[in-house]
Short mmCIF file of N, CA and C and ligand atoms in Angstrom, two decimals:
data_model
loop_
_atom_site.label_atom_id
_atom_site.label_comp_id
_atom_site.label_asym_id
_atom_site.label_seq_id
_atom_site.Cartn_x
_atom_site.Cartn_y
_atom_site.Cartn_z
N MET A 1 -27.80 11.06 78.30
CA MET A 1 -28.42 11.50 79.56
C MET A 1 -27.31 11.88 80.52
N ASN A 2 -27.32 13.12 80.93
CA ASN A 2 -26.29 13.59 81.86
C ASN A 2 -26.98 14.39 82.96
N ASP A 3 -27.50 13.66 83.96
CA ASP A 3 -28.22 14.32 85.04
C ASP A 3 -27.53 14.15 86.38
N GLY A 4 -26.30 13.62 86.35
CA GLY A 4 -25.56 13.40 87.59
C GLY A 4 -25.95 12.12 88.30
N ILE A 5 -26.92 11.42 87.78
CA ILE A 5 -27.37 10.16 88.38
C ILE A 5 -27.13 9.01 87.39
N PHE A 6 -27.62 9.20 86.17
CA PHE A 6 -27.58 8.14 85.16
C PHE A 6 -26.14 7.77 84.80
N LYS A 7 -25.90 6.47 84.65
CA LYS A 7 -24.58 5.98 84.25
C LYS A 7 -24.71 5.27 82.91
N GLU A 8 -23.80 5.57 82.01
CA GLU A 8 -23.84 4.98 80.67
C GLU A 8 -23.81 3.45 80.73
N GLU A 9 -23.11 2.88 81.71
CA GLU A 9 -23.04 1.42 81.80
C GLU A 9 -24.41 0.79 82.04
N TRP A 10 -25.34 1.60 82.53
CA TRP A 10 -26.68 1.06 82.75
C TRP A 10 -27.33 0.65 81.42
N LEU A 11 -26.95 1.31 80.32
CA LEU A 11 -27.51 0.94 79.01
C LEU A 11 -27.09 -0.47 78.62
N THR A 12 -25.83 -0.80 78.82
CA THR A 12 -25.36 -2.15 78.53
C THR A 12 -26.05 -3.16 79.42
N GLU A 13 -26.19 -2.82 80.69
CA GLU A 13 -26.81 -3.75 81.63
C GLU A 13 -28.29 -3.97 81.33
N VAL A 14 -29.00 -2.92 80.95
CA VAL A 14 -30.43 -3.11 80.65
C VAL A 14 -30.60 -3.88 79.33
N GLN A 15 -29.66 -3.73 78.41
CA GLN A 15 -29.71 -4.55 77.19
C GLN A 15 -29.49 -6.02 77.53
N ASN A 16 -28.63 -6.28 78.49
CA ASN A 16 -28.43 -7.67 78.95
C ASN A 16 -29.71 -8.21 79.58
N ALA A 17 -30.39 -7.38 80.35
CA ALA A 17 -31.66 -7.79 80.94
C ALA A 17 -32.68 -8.11 79.85
N GLN A 18 -32.72 -7.28 78.83
CA GLN A 18 -33.70 -7.47 77.75
C GLN A 18 -33.50 -8.83 77.06
N LYS A 19 -32.27 -9.28 76.99
CA LYS A 19 -31.98 -10.57 76.34
C LYS A 19 -32.58 -11.74 77.10
N ARG A 20 -32.96 -11.52 78.36
CA ARG A 20 -33.52 -12.59 79.19
C ARG A 20 -35.04 -12.71 79.05
N ALA A 21 -35.63 -11.84 78.23
CA ALA A 21 -37.08 -11.87 78.05
C ALA A 21 -37.52 -13.22 77.50
N TYR A 22 -38.72 -13.64 77.91
CA TYR A 22 -39.35 -14.86 77.39
C TYR A 22 -40.63 -14.43 76.71
N THR A 23 -40.57 -14.33 75.38
CA THR A 23 -41.68 -13.70 74.64
C THR A 23 -42.06 -14.51 73.40
N PRO A 24 -42.43 -15.78 73.57
CA PRO A 24 -42.75 -16.59 72.39
C PRO A 24 -44.03 -16.13 71.67
N TYR A 25 -44.84 -15.31 72.31
CA TYR A 25 -46.12 -14.90 71.71
C TYR A 25 -46.05 -13.53 71.06
N SER A 26 -45.36 -12.60 71.67
CA SER A 26 -45.30 -11.24 71.11
C SER A 26 -43.96 -10.92 70.45
N ASN A 27 -42.92 -11.59 70.85
CA ASN A 27 -41.56 -11.24 70.42
C ASN A 27 -41.23 -9.78 70.74
N PHE A 28 -41.92 -9.22 71.69
CA PHE A 28 -41.66 -7.84 72.13
C PHE A 28 -40.87 -7.91 73.43
N ASN A 29 -39.58 -7.80 73.30
CA ASN A 29 -38.70 -7.99 74.46
C ASN A 29 -38.49 -6.69 75.22
N VAL A 30 -38.69 -6.78 76.51
CA VAL A 30 -38.50 -5.63 77.38
C VAL A 30 -37.50 -6.01 78.47
N GLY A 31 -36.61 -5.11 78.74
CA GLY A 31 -35.65 -5.32 79.83
C GLY A 31 -35.79 -4.22 80.85
N ALA A 32 -35.51 -4.56 82.10
CA ALA A 32 -35.51 -3.56 83.16
C ALA A 32 -34.26 -3.77 84.01
N LEU A 33 -33.68 -2.67 84.40
CA LEU A 33 -32.54 -2.69 85.30
C LEU A 33 -32.90 -1.83 86.50
N LEU A 34 -32.99 -2.48 87.65
CA LEU A 34 -33.30 -1.77 88.89
C LEU A 34 -31.99 -1.60 89.64
N ILE A 35 -31.68 -0.37 90.00
CA ILE A 35 -30.43 -0.09 90.70
C ILE A 35 -30.75 0.17 92.16
N THR A 36 -30.17 -0.65 93.04
CA THR A 36 -30.44 -0.49 94.47
C THR A 36 -29.66 0.70 95.01
N GLU A 37 -30.02 1.07 96.21
CA GLU A 37 -29.36 2.20 96.86
C GLU A 37 -27.85 2.00 96.97
N ASP A 38 -27.42 0.73 97.11
CA ASP A 38 -25.98 0.46 97.20
C ASP A 38 -25.41 -0.02 95.86
N ASP A 39 -26.04 0.40 94.77
CA ASP A 39 -25.54 0.18 93.41
C ASP A 39 -25.52 -1.28 92.97
N GLU A 40 -26.36 -2.09 93.57
CA GLU A 40 -26.50 -3.46 93.09
C GLU A 40 -27.51 -3.45 91.94
N TYR A 41 -27.28 -4.30 90.96
CA TYR A 41 -28.18 -4.39 89.82
C TYR A 41 -29.16 -5.56 89.99
N ILE A 42 -30.45 -5.27 89.80
CA ILE A 42 -31.48 -6.29 89.80
C ILE A 42 -32.07 -6.29 88.39
N TYR A 43 -32.05 -7.43 87.73
CA TYR A 43 -32.48 -7.51 86.34
C TYR A 43 -33.93 -7.97 86.23
N GLY A 44 -34.61 -7.41 85.25
CA GLY A 44 -35.98 -7.82 84.98
C GLY A 44 -36.18 -7.97 83.49
N ALA A 45 -37.09 -8.86 83.12
CA ALA A 45 -37.45 -9.05 81.71
C ALA A 45 -38.89 -9.50 81.67
N ASN A 46 -39.58 -9.19 80.59
CA ASN A 46 -40.97 -9.64 80.51
C ASN A 46 -41.01 -11.14 80.25
N ILE A 47 -41.92 -11.79 80.97
CA ILE A 47 -42.06 -13.25 80.92
C ILE A 47 -43.50 -13.55 80.54
N GLU A 48 -43.69 -14.04 79.31
CA GLU A 48 -45.04 -14.30 78.82
C GLU A 48 -45.51 -15.70 79.20
N ASN A 49 -46.79 -15.92 78.91
CA ASN A 49 -47.42 -17.19 79.26
C ASN A 49 -48.50 -17.48 78.22
N ALA A 50 -48.71 -18.77 77.92
CA ALA A 50 -49.77 -19.13 76.98
C ALA A 50 -51.12 -18.60 77.46
N ALA A 51 -51.31 -18.58 78.76
CA ALA A 51 -52.48 -17.91 79.35
C ALA A 51 -52.07 -16.45 79.53
N HIS A 52 -52.36 -15.64 78.55
CA HIS A 52 -51.77 -14.30 78.47
C HIS A 52 -51.85 -13.45 79.74
N PRO A 53 -52.97 -13.46 80.49
CA PRO A 53 -52.97 -12.61 81.70
C PRO A 53 -51.93 -13.01 82.74
N ALA A 54 -51.36 -14.18 82.60
CA ALA A 54 -50.33 -14.62 83.56
C ALA A 54 -48.96 -14.03 83.24
N ALA A 55 -48.84 -13.32 82.14
CA ALA A 55 -47.56 -12.69 81.78
C ALA A 55 -47.22 -11.61 82.80
N ILE A 56 -45.94 -11.32 82.91
CA ILE A 56 -45.50 -10.26 83.82
C ILE A 56 -44.46 -9.40 83.12
N CYS A 57 -44.55 -8.10 83.36
CA CYS A 57 -43.68 -7.13 82.71
C CYS A 57 -42.29 -7.12 83.33
N ALA A 58 -41.35 -6.59 82.58
CA ALA A 58 -39.96 -6.51 83.02
C ALA A 58 -39.80 -5.69 84.30
N GLU A 59 -40.51 -4.58 84.37
CA GLU A 59 -40.37 -3.72 85.55
C GLU A 59 -40.79 -4.47 86.81
N ARG A 60 -41.90 -5.21 86.69
CA ARG A 60 -42.38 -5.92 87.88
C ARG A 60 -41.52 -7.14 88.21
N THR A 61 -40.96 -7.82 87.20
CA THR A 61 -40.07 -8.94 87.56
C THR A 61 -38.87 -8.42 88.34
N ALA A 62 -38.34 -7.27 87.96
CA ALA A 62 -37.20 -6.70 88.69
C ALA A 62 -37.61 -6.33 90.12
N LEU A 63 -38.73 -5.66 90.25
CA LEU A 63 -39.16 -5.21 91.59
C LEU A 63 -39.51 -6.39 92.49
N VAL A 64 -40.19 -7.37 91.95
CA VAL A 64 -40.57 -8.54 92.75
C VAL A 64 -39.32 -9.33 93.16
N SER A 65 -38.39 -9.47 92.22
CA SER A 65 -37.14 -10.16 92.53
C SER A 65 -36.38 -9.42 93.63
N ALA A 66 -36.33 -8.11 93.52
CA ALA A 66 -35.62 -7.32 94.53
C ALA A 66 -36.26 -7.53 95.91
N TYR A 67 -37.56 -7.42 95.98
CA TYR A 67 -38.23 -7.59 97.26
C TYR A 67 -38.03 -8.99 97.82
N ALA A 68 -38.09 -9.99 96.93
CA ALA A 68 -37.92 -11.37 97.38
C ALA A 68 -36.51 -11.60 97.91
N ASN A 69 -35.58 -10.76 97.48
CA ASN A 69 -34.19 -10.88 97.94
C ASN A 69 -33.84 -9.81 98.97
N ASN A 70 -34.89 -9.27 99.58
CA ASN A 70 -34.75 -8.32 100.69
C ASN A 70 -34.04 -7.02 100.30
N LYS A 71 -34.18 -6.61 99.04
CA LYS A 71 -33.67 -5.32 98.56
C LYS A 71 -34.88 -4.40 98.41
N ARG A 72 -34.89 -3.32 99.16
CA ARG A 72 -36.10 -2.50 99.17
C ARG A 72 -35.86 -1.02 99.00
N LYS A 73 -34.62 -0.62 98.79
CA LYS A 73 -34.35 0.80 98.56
C LYS A 73 -33.64 0.94 97.22
N PHE A 74 -34.20 1.78 96.37
CA PHE A 74 -33.72 1.86 95.00
C PHE A 74 -33.32 3.27 94.61
N LYS A 75 -32.34 3.31 93.73
CA LYS A 75 -31.82 4.57 93.22
C LYS A 75 -32.52 4.96 91.92
N ALA A 76 -32.81 3.97 91.08
CA ALA A 76 -33.41 4.25 89.77
C ALA A 76 -33.81 2.94 89.11
N ILE A 77 -34.61 3.06 88.04
CA ILE A 77 -34.90 1.92 87.18
C ILE A 77 -34.74 2.38 85.74
N VAL A 78 -34.21 1.50 84.92
CA VAL A 78 -34.05 1.75 83.49
C VAL A 78 -34.87 0.70 82.74
N VAL A 79 -35.64 1.13 81.75
CA VAL A 79 -36.48 0.22 80.99
C VAL A 79 -36.16 0.37 79.51
N ILE A 80 -35.98 -0.76 78.83
CA ILE A 80 -35.66 -0.73 77.40
C ILE A 80 -36.62 -1.60 76.61
N THR A 81 -36.99 -1.13 75.43
CA THR A 81 -37.76 -1.93 74.48
C THR A 81 -37.11 -1.77 73.11
N ASP A 82 -37.63 -2.52 72.13
CA ASP A 82 -37.16 -2.36 70.76
C ASP A 82 -38.03 -1.38 69.98
N SER A 83 -38.86 -0.64 70.66
CA SER A 83 -39.69 0.36 70.00
C SER A 83 -38.80 1.41 69.34
N PRO A 84 -39.33 2.06 68.29
CA PRO A 84 -38.52 3.11 67.65
C PRO A 84 -38.17 4.23 68.64
N GLU A 85 -39.09 4.55 69.51
CA GLU A 85 -38.86 5.57 70.54
C GLU A 85 -39.04 4.90 71.90
N PRO A 86 -38.46 5.45 72.96
CA PRO A 86 -38.65 4.86 74.29
C PRO A 86 -40.13 4.71 74.64
N ALA A 87 -40.49 3.51 75.10
CA ALA A 87 -41.87 3.24 75.50
C ALA A 87 -41.98 3.38 77.01
N SER A 88 -43.14 3.75 77.48
CA SER A 88 -43.29 3.95 78.91
C SER A 88 -44.01 2.77 79.56
N PRO A 89 -43.83 2.60 80.85
CA PRO A 89 -44.41 1.45 81.55
C PRO A 89 -45.94 1.43 81.48
N CYS A 90 -46.50 0.23 81.53
CA CYS A 90 -47.96 0.08 81.52
C CYS A 90 -48.53 0.57 82.85
N GLY A 91 -49.82 0.67 82.90
CA GLY A 91 -50.49 1.18 84.09
C GLY A 91 -50.26 0.31 85.32
N VAL A 92 -50.23 -1.00 85.14
CA VAL A 92 -50.01 -1.88 86.28
C VAL A 92 -48.61 -1.66 86.86
N CYS A 93 -47.62 -1.56 86.01
CA CYS A 93 -46.25 -1.32 86.49
C CYS A 93 -46.14 0.04 87.17
N ARG A 94 -46.83 1.03 86.65
CA ARG A 94 -46.80 2.34 87.30
C ARG A 94 -47.35 2.24 88.71
N GLN A 95 -48.43 1.49 88.88
CA GLN A 95 -49.03 1.33 90.20
C GLN A 95 -48.08 0.57 91.14
N VAL A 96 -47.41 -0.44 90.62
CA VAL A 96 -46.48 -1.21 91.45
C VAL A 96 -45.27 -0.35 91.82
N MET A 97 -44.78 0.45 90.89
CA MET A 97 -43.68 1.36 91.22
C MET A 97 -44.13 2.35 92.30
N LYS A 98 -45.36 2.82 92.19
CA LYS A 98 -45.91 3.74 93.21
C LYS A 98 -45.88 3.09 94.59
N GLU A 99 -46.16 1.79 94.63
CA GLU A 99 -46.20 1.07 95.90
C GLU A 99 -44.80 0.80 96.46
N LEU A 100 -43.85 0.45 95.60
CA LEU A 100 -42.57 -0.09 96.06
C LEU A 100 -41.38 0.86 95.93
N CYS A 101 -41.56 2.00 95.28
CA CYS A 101 -40.45 2.94 95.06
C CYS A 101 -40.86 4.30 95.61
N HIS A 102 -39.87 5.15 95.86
CA HIS A 102 -40.22 6.49 96.30
C HIS A 102 -40.67 7.33 95.10
N ASP A 103 -41.53 8.30 95.39
CA ASP A 103 -42.20 9.06 94.33
C ASP A 103 -41.24 9.79 93.40
N ASP A 104 -40.10 10.22 93.92
CA ASP A 104 -39.18 10.98 93.06
C ASP A 104 -38.05 10.12 92.48
N MET A 105 -38.19 8.80 92.56
CA MET A 105 -37.17 7.92 91.96
C MET A 105 -37.15 8.10 90.45
N PRO A 106 -35.97 8.26 89.85
CA PRO A 106 -35.90 8.38 88.39
C PRO A 106 -36.28 7.08 87.69
N VAL A 107 -37.04 7.22 86.62
CA VAL A 107 -37.38 6.12 85.72
C VAL A 107 -36.83 6.52 84.36
N TYR A 108 -35.81 5.80 83.90
CA TYR A 108 -35.19 6.11 82.61
C TYR A 108 -35.76 5.16 81.56
N LEU A 109 -36.23 5.73 80.47
CA LEU A 109 -36.84 4.95 79.40
C LEU A 109 -35.96 5.06 78.17
N THR A 110 -35.65 3.91 77.56
CA THR A 110 -34.79 3.94 76.39
C THR A 110 -35.26 2.89 75.38
N SER A 111 -34.64 2.91 74.22
CA SER A 111 -34.99 1.97 73.16
C SER A 111 -33.77 1.75 72.30
N LYS A 112 -33.95 1.01 71.22
CA LYS A 112 -32.81 0.76 70.35
C LYS A 112 -32.31 2.04 69.69
N SER A 113 -33.10 3.11 69.74
CA SER A 113 -32.66 4.39 69.19
C SER A 113 -31.52 4.98 70.00
N GLY A 114 -31.40 4.54 71.27
CA GLY A 114 -30.36 5.08 72.14
C GLY A 114 -30.82 6.31 72.91
N GLU A 115 -31.97 6.86 72.54
CA GLU A 115 -32.50 8.01 73.28
C GLU A 115 -32.88 7.57 74.70
N VAL A 116 -32.62 8.44 75.66
CA VAL A 116 -32.99 8.15 77.04
C VAL A 116 -33.88 9.29 77.54
N ILE A 117 -35.06 8.92 78.03
CA ILE A 117 -36.00 9.89 78.59
C ILE A 117 -36.07 9.66 80.09
N LYS A 118 -36.03 10.73 80.85
CA LYS A 118 -36.11 10.62 82.31
C LYS A 118 -37.46 11.12 82.81
N ARG A 119 -38.08 10.33 83.63
CA ARG A 119 -39.28 10.73 84.36
C ARG A 119 -39.11 10.25 85.79
N THR A 120 -40.06 10.59 86.64
CA THR A 120 -40.07 10.04 88.00
C THR A 120 -41.31 9.17 88.15
N VAL A 121 -41.33 8.41 89.24
CA VAL A 121 -42.51 7.58 89.52
C VAL A 121 -43.75 8.48 89.58
N ASP A 122 -43.62 9.62 90.24
CA ASP A 122 -44.76 10.53 90.36
C ASP A 122 -45.17 11.12 89.01
N ASP A 123 -44.19 11.39 88.13
CA ASP A 123 -44.53 11.87 86.78
C ASP A 123 -45.41 10.86 86.05
N LEU A 124 -45.09 9.57 86.25
CA LEU A 124 -45.79 8.53 85.50
C LEU A 124 -47.16 8.19 86.07
N LEU A 125 -47.36 8.51 87.34
CA LEU A 125 -48.65 8.22 87.97
C LEU A 125 -49.05 9.36 88.90
N PRO A 126 -49.33 10.52 88.32
CA PRO A 126 -49.72 11.65 89.18
C PRO A 126 -51.02 11.34 89.90
N LEU A 127 -51.11 11.78 91.13
CA LEU A 127 -52.28 11.53 91.98
C LEU A 127 -52.55 10.04 92.14
N GLY A 128 -51.47 9.24 92.07
CA GLY A 128 -51.64 7.79 92.17
C GLY A 128 -52.16 7.36 93.53
N PHE A 129 -52.91 6.30 93.52
CA PHE A 129 -53.45 5.72 94.74
C PHE A 129 -52.33 5.03 95.51
N SER A 130 -52.30 5.22 96.83
CA SER A 130 -51.29 4.55 97.65
C SER A 130 -51.85 4.26 99.03
N GLY A 131 -51.03 3.61 99.82
CA GLY A 131 -51.43 3.29 101.19
C GLY A 131 -51.80 4.54 102.00
N LYS A 132 -51.22 5.68 101.63
CA LYS A 132 -51.54 6.92 102.33
C LYS A 132 -53.02 7.26 102.19
N ASP A 133 -53.60 6.83 101.08
CA ASP A 133 -55.03 7.11 100.87
C ASP A 133 -55.93 6.25 101.75
N MET A 134 -55.34 5.24 102.38
CA MET A 134 -56.14 4.32 103.20
C MET A 134 -56.00 4.64 104.69
N GLU A 135 -55.21 5.67 105.01
CA GLU A 135 -55.01 6.01 106.43
C GLU A 135 -56.22 6.72 106.98
ZN1 LIG B 1 -46.04 -3.29 82.83
#
């Protein structure tokens, strides 16, 4: 990926995030690396629960952690899975990204294949519902 934004070191960092996943039920480990506007790294990993609906995705753990630590401006997010091809965020994560990130923020999707796909928040949730719809 050579778009003038993406940094190769983000691949190593998102792999480190993926290692933090807690997945005793699915063994499907997902990592997320959220890059703040000032290049700080916020790590996310999926955290499962015996009560399955209580599980939380990697993208949301990163975003929630960032907000809880008063980090609210982001440059990009990178998401990794062990899927053969890069997997894209679930619908809930897309909605949360719509709420907490700017629409044109890059979302980089990768997998063990090493392929990196770039989309934006708006690409992933076109015509997404937001606070603007409630004005
Ligand atoms: Zn999700």
